[in-house]
PDB file of N, CA and C in Angstrom:
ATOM      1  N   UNK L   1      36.256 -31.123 -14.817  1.00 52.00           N
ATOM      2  CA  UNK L   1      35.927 -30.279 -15.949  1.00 52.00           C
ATOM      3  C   UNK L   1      35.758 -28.840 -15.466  1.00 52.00           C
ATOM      4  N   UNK L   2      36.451 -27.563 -15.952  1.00 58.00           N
ATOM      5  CA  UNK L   2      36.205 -26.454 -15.781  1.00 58.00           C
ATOM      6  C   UNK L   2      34.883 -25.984 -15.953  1.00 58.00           C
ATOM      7  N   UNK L   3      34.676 -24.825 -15.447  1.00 58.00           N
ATOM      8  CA  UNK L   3      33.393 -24.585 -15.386  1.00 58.00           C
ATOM      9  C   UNK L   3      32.713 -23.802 -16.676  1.00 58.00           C
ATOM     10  N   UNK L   4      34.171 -23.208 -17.442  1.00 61.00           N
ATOM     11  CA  UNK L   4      34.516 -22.477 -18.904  1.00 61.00           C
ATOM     12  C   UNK L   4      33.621 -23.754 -19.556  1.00 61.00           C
ATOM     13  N   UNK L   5      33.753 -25.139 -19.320  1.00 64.00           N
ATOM     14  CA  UNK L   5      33.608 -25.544 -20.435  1.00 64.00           C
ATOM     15  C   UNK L   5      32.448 -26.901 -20.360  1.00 64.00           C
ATOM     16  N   UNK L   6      31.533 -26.735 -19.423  1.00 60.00           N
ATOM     17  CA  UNK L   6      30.547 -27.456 -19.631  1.00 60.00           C
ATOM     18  C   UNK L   6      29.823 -26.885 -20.645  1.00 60.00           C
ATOM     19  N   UNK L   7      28.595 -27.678 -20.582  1.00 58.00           N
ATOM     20  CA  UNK L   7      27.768 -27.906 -21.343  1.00 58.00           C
ATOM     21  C   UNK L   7      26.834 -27.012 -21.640  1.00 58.00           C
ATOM     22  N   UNK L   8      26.031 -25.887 -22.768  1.00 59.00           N
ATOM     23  CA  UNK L   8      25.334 -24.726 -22.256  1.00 59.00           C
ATOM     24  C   UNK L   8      23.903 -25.471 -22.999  1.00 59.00           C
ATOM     25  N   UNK L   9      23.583 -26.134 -22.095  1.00 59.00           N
ATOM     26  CA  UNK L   9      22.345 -26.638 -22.650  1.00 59.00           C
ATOM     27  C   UNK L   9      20.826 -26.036 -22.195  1.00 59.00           C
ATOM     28  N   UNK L  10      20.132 -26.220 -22.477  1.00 58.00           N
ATOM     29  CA  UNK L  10      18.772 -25.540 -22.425  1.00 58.00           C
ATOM     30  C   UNK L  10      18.718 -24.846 -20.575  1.00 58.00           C
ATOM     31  N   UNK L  11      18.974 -25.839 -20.004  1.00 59.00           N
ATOM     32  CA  UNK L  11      18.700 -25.918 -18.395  1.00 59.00           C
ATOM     33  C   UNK L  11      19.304 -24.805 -18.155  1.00 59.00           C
ATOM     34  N   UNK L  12      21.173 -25.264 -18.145  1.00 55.00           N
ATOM     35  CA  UNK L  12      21.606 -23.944 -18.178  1.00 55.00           C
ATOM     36  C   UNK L  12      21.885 -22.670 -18.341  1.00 55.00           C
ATOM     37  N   UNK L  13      20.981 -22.373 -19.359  1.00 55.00           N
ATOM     38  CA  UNK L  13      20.955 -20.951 -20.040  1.00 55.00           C
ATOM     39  C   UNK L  13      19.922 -20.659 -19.127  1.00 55.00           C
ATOM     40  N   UNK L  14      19.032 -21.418 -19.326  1.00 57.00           N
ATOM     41  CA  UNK L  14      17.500 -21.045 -18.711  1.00 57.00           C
ATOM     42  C   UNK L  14      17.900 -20.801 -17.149  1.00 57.00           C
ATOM     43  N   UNK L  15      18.575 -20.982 -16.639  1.00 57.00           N
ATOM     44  CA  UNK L  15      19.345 -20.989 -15.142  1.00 57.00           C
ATOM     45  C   UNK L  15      20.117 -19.817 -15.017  1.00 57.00           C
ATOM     46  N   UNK L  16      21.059 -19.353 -15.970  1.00 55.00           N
ATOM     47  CA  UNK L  16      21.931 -18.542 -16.081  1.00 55.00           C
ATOM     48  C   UNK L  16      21.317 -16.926 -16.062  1.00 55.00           C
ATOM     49  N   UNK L  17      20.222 -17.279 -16.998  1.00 61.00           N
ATOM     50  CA  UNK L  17      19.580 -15.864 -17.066  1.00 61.00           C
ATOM     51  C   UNK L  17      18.813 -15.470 -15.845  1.00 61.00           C
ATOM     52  N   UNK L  18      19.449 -14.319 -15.670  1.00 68.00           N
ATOM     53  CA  UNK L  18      18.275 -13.190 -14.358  1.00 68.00           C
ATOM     54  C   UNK L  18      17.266 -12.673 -14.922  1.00 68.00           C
ATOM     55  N   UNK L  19      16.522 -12.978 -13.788  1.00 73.00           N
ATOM     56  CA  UNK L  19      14.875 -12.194 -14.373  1.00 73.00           C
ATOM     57  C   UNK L  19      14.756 -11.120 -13.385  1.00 73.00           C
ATOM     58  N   UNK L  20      15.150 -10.038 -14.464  1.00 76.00           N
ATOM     59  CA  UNK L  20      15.001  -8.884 -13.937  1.00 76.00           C
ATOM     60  C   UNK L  20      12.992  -8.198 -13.886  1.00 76.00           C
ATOM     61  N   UNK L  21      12.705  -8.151 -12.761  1.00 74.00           N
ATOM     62  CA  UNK L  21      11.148  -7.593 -12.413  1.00 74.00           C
ATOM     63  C   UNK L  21      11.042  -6.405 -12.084  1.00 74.00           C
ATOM     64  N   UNK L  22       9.865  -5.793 -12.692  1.00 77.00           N
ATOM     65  CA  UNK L  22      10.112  -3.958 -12.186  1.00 77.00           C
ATOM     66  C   UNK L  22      10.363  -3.740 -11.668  1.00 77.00           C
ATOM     67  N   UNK L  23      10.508  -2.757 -10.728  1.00 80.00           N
ATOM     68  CA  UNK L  23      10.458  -2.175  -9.904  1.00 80.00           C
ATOM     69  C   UNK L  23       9.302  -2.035  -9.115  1.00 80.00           C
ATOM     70  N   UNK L  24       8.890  -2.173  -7.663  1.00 80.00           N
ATOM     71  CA  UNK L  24       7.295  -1.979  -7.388  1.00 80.00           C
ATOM     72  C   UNK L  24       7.435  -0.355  -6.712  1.00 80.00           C
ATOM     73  N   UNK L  25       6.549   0.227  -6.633  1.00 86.00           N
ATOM     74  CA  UNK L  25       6.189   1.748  -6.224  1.00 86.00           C
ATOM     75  C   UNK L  25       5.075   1.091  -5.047  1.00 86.00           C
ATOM     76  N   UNK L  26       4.838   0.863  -4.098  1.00 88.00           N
ATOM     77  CA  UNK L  26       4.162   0.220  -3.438  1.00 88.00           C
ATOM     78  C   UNK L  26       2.936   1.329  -2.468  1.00 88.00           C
ATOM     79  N   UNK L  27       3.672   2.207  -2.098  1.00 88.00           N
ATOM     80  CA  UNK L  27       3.546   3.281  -1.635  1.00 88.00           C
ATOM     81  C   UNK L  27       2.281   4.054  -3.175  1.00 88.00           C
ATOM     82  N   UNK L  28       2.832   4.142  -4.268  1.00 91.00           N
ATOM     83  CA  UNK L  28       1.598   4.811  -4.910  1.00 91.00           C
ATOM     84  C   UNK L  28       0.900   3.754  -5.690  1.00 91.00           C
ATOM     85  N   UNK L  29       0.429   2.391  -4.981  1.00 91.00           N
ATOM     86  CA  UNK L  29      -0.248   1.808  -5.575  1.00 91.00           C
ATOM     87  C   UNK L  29      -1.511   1.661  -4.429  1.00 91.00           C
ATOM     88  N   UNK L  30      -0.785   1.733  -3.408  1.00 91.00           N
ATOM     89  CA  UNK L  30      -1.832   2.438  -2.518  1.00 91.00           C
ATOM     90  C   UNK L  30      -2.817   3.444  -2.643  1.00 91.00           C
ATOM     91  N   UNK L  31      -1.902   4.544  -2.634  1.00 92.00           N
ATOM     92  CA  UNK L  31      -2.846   5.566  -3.430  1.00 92.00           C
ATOM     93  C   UNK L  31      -3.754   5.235  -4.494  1.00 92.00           C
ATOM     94  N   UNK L  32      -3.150   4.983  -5.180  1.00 94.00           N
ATOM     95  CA  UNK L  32      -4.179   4.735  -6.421  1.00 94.00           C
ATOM     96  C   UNK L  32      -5.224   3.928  -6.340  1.00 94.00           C
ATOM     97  N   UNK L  33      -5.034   3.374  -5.127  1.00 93.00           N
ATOM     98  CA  UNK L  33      -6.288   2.398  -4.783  1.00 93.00           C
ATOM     99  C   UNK L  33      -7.293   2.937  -4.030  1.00 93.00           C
ATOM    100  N   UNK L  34      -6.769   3.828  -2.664  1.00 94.00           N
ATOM    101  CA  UNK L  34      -7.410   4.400  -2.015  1.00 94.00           C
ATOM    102  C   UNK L  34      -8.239   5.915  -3.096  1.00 94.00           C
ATOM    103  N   UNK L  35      -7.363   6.186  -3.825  1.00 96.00           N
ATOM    104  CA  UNK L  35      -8.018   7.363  -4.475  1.00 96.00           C
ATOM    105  C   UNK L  35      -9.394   6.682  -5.515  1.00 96.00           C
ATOM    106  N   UNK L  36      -9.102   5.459  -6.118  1.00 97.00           N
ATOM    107  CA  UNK L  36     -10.171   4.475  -6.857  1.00 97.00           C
ATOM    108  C   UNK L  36     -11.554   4.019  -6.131  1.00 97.00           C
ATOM    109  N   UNK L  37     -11.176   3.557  -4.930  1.00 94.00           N
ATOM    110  CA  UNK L  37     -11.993   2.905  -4.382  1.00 94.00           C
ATOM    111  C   UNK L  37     -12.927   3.918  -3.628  1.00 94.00           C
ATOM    112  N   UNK L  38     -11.946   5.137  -3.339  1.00 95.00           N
ATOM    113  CA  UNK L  38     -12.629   6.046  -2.651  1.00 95.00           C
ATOM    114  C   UNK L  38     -13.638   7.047  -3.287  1.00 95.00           C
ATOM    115  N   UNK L  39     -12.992   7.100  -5.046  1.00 97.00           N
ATOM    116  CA  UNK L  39     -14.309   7.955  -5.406  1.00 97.00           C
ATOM    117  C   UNK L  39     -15.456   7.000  -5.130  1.00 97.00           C
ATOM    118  N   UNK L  40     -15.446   5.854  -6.114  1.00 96.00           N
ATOM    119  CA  UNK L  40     -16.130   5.389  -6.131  1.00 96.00           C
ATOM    120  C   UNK L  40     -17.250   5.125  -4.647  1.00 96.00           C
ATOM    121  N   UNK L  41     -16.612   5.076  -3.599  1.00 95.00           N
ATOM    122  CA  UNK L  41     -17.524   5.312  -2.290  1.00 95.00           C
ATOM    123  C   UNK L  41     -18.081   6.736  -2.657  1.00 95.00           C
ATOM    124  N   UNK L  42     -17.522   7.270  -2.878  1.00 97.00           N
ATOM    125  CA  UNK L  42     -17.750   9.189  -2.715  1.00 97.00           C
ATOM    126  C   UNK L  42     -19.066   9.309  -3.741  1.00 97.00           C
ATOM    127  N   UNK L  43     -19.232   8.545  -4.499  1.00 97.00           N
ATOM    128  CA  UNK L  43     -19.909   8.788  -5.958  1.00 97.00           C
ATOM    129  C   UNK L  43     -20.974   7.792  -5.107  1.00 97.00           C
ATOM    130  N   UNK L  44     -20.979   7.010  -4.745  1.00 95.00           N
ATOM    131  CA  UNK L  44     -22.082   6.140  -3.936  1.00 95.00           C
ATOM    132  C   UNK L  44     -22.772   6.556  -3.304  1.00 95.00           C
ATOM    133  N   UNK L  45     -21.897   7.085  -2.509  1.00 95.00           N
ATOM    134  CA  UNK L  45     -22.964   8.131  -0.923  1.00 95.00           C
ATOM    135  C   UNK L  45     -23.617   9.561  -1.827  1.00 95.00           C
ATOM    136  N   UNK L  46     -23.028   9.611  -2.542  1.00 97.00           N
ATOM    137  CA  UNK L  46     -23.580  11.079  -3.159  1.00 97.00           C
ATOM    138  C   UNK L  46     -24.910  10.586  -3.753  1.00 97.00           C
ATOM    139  N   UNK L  47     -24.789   9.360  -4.604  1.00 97.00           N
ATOM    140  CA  UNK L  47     -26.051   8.869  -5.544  1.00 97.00           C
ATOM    141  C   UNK L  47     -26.915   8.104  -4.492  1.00 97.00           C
ATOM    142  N   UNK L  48     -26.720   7.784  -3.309  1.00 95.00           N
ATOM    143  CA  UNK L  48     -27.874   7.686  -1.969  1.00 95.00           C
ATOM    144  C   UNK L  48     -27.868   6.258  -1.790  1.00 95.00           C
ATOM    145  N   UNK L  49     -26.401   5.333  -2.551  1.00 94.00           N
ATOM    146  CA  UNK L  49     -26.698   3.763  -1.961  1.00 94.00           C
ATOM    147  C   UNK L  49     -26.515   3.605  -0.603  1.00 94.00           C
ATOM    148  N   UNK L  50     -25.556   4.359  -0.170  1.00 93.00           N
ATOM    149  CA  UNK L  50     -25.312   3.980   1.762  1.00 93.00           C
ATOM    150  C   UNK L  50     -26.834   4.272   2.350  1.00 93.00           C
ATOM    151  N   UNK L  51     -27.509   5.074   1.838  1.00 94.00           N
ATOM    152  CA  UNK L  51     -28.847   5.464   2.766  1.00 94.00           C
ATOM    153  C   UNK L  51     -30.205   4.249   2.521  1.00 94.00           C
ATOM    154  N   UNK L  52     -29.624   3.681   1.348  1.00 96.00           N
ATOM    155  CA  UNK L  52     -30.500   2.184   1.168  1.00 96.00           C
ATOM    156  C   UNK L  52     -30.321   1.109   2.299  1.00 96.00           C
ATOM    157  N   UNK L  53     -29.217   1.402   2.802  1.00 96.00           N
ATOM    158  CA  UNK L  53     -28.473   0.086   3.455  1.00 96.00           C
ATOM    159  C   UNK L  53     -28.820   0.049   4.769  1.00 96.00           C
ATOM    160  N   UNK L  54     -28.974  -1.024   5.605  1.00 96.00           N
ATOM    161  CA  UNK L  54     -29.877  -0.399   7.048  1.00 96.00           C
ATOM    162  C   UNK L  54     -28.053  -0.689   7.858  1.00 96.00           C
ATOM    163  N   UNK L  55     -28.590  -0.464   8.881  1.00 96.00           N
ATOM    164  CA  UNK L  55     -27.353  -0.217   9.977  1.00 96.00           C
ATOM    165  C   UNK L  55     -26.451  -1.165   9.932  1.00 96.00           C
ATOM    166  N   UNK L  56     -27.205  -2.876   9.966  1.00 97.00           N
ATOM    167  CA  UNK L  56     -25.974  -4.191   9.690  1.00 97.00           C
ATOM    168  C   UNK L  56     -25.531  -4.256   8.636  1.00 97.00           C
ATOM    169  N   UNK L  57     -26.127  -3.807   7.859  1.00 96.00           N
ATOM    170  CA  UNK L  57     -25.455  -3.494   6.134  1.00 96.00           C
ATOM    171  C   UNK L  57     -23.717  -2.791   6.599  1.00 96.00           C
ATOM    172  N   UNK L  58     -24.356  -1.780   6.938  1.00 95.00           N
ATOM    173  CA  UNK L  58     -23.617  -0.680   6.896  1.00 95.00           C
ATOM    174  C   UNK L  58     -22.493  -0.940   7.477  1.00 95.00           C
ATOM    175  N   UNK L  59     -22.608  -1.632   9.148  1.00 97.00           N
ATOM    176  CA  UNK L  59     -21.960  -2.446   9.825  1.00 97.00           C
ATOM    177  C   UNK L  59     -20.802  -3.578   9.049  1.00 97.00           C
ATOM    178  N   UNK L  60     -21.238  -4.491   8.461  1.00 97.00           N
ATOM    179  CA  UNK L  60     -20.734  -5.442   8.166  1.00 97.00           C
ATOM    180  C   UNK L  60     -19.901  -4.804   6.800  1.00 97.00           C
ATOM    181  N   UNK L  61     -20.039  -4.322   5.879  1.00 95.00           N
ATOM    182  CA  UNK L  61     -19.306  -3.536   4.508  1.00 95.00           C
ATOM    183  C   UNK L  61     -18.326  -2.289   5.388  1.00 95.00           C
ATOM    184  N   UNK L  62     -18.370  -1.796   6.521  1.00 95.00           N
ATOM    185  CA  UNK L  62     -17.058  -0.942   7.432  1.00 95.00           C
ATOM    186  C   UNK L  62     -16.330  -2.180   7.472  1.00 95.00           C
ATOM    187  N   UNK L  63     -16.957  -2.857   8.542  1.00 97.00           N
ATOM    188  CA  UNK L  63     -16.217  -4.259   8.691  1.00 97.00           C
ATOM    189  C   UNK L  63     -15.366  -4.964   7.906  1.00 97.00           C
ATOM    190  N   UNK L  64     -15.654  -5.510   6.690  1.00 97.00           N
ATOM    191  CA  UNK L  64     -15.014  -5.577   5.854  1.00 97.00           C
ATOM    192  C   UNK L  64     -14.105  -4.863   5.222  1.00 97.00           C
ATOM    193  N   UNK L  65     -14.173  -3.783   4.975  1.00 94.00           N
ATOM    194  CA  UNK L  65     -12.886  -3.194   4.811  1.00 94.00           C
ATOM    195  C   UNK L  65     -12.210  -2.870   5.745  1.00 94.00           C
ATOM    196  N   UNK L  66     -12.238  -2.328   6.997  1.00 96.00           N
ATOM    197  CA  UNK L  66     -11.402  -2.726   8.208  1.00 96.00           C
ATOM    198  C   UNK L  66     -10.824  -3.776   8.064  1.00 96.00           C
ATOM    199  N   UNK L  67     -10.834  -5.191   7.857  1.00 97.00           N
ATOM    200  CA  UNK L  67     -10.570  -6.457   8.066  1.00 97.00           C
ATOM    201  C   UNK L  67      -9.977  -6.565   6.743  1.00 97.00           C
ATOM    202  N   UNK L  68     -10.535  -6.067   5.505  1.00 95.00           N
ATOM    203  CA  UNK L  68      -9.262  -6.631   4.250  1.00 95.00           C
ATOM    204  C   UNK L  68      -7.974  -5.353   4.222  1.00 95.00           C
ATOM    205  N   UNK L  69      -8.250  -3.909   5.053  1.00 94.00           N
ATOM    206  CA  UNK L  69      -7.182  -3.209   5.233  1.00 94.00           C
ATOM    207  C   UNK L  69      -6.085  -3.989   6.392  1.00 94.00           C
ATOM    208  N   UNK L  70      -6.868  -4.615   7.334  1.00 96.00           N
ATOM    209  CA  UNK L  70      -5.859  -4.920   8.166  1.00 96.00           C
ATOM    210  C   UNK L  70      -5.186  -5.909   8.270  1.00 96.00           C
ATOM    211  N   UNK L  71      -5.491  -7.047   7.286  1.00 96.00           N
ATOM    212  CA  UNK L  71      -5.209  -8.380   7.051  1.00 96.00           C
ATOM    213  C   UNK L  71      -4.282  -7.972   6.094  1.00 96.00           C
ATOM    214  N   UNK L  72      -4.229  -7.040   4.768  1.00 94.00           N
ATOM    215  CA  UNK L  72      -3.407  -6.631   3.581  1.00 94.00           C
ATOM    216  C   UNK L  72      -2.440  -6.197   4.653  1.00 94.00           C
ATOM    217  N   UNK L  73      -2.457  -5.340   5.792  1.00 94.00           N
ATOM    218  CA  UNK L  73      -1.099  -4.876   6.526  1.00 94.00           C
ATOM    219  C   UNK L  73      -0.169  -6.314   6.866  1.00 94.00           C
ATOM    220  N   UNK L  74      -1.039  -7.056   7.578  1.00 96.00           N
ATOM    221  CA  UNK L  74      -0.303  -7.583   8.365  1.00 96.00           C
ATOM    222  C   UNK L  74       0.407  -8.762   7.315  1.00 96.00           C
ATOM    223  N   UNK L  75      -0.104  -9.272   6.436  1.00 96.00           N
ATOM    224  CA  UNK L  75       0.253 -10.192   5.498  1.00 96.00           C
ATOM    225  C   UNK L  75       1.562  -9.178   4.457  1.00 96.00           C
ATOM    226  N   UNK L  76       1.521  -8.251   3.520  1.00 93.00           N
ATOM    227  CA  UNK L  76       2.053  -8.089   2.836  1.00 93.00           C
ATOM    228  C   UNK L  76       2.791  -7.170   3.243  1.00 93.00           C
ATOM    229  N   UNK L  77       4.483  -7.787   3.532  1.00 92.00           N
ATOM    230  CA  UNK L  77       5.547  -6.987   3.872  1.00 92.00           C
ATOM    231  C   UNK L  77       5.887  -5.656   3.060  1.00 92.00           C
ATOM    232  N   UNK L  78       5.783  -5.906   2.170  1.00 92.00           N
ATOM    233  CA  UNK L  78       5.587  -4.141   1.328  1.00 92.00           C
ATOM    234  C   UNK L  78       5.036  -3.051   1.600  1.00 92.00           C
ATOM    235  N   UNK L  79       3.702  -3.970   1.918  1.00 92.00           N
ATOM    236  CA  UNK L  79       2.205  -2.363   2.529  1.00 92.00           C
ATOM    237  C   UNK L  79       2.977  -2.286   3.417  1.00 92.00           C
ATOM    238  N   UNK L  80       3.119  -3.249   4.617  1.00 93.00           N
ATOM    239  CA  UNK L  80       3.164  -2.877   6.526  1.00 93.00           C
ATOM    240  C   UNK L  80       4.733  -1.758   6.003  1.00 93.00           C
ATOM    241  N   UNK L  81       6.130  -1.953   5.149  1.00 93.00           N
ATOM    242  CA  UNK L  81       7.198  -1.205   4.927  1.00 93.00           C
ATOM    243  C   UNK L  81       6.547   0.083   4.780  1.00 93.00           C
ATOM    244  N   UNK L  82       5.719   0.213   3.544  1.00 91.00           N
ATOM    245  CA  UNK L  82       5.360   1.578   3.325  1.00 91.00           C
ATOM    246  C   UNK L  82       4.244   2.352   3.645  1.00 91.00           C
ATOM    247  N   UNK L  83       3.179   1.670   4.708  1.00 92.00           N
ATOM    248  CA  UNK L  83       2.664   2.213   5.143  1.00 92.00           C
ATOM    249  C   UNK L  83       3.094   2.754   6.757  1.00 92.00           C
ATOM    250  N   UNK L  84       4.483   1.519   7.296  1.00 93.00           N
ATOM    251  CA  UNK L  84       5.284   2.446   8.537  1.00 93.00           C
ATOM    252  C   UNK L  84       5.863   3.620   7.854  1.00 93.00           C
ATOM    253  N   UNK L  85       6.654   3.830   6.682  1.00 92.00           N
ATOM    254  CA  UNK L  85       7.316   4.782   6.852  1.00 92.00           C
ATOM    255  C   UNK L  85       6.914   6.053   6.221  1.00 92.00           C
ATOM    256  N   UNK L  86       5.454   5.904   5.739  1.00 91.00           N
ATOM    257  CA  UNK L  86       4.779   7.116   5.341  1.00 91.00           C
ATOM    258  C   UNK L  86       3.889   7.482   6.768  1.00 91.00           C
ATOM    259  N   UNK L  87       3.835   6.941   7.602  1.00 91.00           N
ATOM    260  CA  UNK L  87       3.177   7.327   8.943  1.00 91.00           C
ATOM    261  C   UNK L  87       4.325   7.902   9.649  1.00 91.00           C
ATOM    262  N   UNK L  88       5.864   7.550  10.009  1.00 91.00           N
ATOM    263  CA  UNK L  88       7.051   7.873  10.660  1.00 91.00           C
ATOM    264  C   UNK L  88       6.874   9.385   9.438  1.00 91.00           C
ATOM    265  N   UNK L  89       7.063   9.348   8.649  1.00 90.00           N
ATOM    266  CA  UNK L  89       7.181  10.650   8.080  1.00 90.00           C
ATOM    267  C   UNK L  89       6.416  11.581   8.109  1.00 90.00           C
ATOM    268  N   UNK L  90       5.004  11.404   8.393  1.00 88.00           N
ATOM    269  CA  UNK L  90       4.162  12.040   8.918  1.00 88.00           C
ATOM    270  C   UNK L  90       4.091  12.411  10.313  1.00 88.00           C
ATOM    271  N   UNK L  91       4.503  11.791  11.297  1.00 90.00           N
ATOM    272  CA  UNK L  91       4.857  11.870  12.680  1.00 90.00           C
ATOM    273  C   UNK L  91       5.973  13.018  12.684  1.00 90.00           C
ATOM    274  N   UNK L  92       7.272  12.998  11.757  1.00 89.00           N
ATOM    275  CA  UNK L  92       8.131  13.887  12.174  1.00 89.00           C
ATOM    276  C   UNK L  92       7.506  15.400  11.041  1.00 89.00           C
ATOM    277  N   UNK L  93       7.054  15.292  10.235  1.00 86.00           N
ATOM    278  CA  UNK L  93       6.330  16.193   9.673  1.00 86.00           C
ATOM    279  C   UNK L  93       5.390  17.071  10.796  1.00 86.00           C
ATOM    280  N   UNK L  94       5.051  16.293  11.348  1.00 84.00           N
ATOM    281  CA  UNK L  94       3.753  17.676  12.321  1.00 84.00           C
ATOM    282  C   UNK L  94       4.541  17.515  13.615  1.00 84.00           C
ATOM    283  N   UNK L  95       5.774  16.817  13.797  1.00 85.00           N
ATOM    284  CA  UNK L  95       6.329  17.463  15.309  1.00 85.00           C
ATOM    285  C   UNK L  95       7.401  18.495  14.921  1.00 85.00           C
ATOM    286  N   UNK L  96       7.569  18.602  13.503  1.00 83.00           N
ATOM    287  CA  UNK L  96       8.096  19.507  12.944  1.00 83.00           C
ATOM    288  C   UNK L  96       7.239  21.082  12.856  1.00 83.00           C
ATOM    289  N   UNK L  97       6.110  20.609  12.609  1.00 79.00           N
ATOM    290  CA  UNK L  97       5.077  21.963  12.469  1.00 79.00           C
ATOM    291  C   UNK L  97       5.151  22.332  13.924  1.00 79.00           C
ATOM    292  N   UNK L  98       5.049  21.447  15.214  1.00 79.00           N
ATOM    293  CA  UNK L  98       4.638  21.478  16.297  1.00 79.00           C
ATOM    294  C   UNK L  98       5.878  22.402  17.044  1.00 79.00           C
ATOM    295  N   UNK L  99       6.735  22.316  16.741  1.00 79.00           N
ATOM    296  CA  UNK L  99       8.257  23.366  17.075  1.00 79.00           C
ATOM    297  C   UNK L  99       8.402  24.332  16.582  1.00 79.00           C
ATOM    298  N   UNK L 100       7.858  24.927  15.614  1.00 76.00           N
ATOM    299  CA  UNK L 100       7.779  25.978  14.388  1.00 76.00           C
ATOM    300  C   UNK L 100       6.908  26.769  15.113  1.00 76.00           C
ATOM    301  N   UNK L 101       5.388  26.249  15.348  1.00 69.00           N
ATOM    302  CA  UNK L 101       4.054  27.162  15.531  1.00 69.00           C
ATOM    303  C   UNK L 101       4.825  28.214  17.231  1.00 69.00           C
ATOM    304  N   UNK L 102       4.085  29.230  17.437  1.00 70.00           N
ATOM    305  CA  UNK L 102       4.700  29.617  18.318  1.00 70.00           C
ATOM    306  C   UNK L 102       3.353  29.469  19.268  1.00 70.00           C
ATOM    307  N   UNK L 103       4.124  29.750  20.824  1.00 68.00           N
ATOM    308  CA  UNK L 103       3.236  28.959  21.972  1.00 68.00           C
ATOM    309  C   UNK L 103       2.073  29.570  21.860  1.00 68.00           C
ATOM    310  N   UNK L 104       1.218  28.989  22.604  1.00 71.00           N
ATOM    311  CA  UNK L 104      -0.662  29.735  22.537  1.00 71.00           C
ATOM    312  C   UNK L 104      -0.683  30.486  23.959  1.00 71.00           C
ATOM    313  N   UNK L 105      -0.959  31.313  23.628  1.00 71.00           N
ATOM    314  CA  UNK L 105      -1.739  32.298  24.927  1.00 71.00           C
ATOM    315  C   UNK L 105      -2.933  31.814  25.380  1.00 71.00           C
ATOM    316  N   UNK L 106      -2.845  31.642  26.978  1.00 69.00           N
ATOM    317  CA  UNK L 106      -4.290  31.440  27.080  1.00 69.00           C
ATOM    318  C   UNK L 106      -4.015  32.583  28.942  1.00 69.00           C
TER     319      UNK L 106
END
């Protein structure tokens, strides 16, 4: 039987169709996280909760985000993509400044 002329039954349609998914911006969802999470630290330390917190507090909540930043790298191929190539672009960005500036007198 040609392939013109099977059967277009539920399965197959449902098979046939592509599921097209956004697009991800991965790179500014970062941002938007770091800029979120960060007022919100910023608005914390300003209103005096870090100065409530004694040193293992303080300790263990760095910690933790150290450890869910570095676990999100190493797990999700997207971040580790766009967080190498916004660091490579930053690298040739200031060895770019670094050829430009002219030498220092000393």
């Amino acid at each position: 039987m040609p392939a013109s002329t099977l059967p277009r039954n539920s399965t197959n349609v449902r098979n046939s169709k592509k599921r097209h998914l956004p697009p991800e911006n991965t790179t500014r969802v970062i941002a938007v996280a770091i800029a979120f999470f960060g007022t919100f630290a910023l608005l914390g330390w300003n209103a005096g909760v870090f100065a409530k917190l004694d040193t293992g507090e303080q300790a263990l909540l760095a910690g933790f985000a150290v450890g869910f930043a570095v676990l999100t790298y190493l797990v999700d191929g997207q971040v580790r993509r766009a967080v190498d190539s916004t660091a490579l672009a930053l690298r040739g960005w200031f060895n770019a400044r670094e050829r430009r500036s002219p030498p220092r007198v000393t």
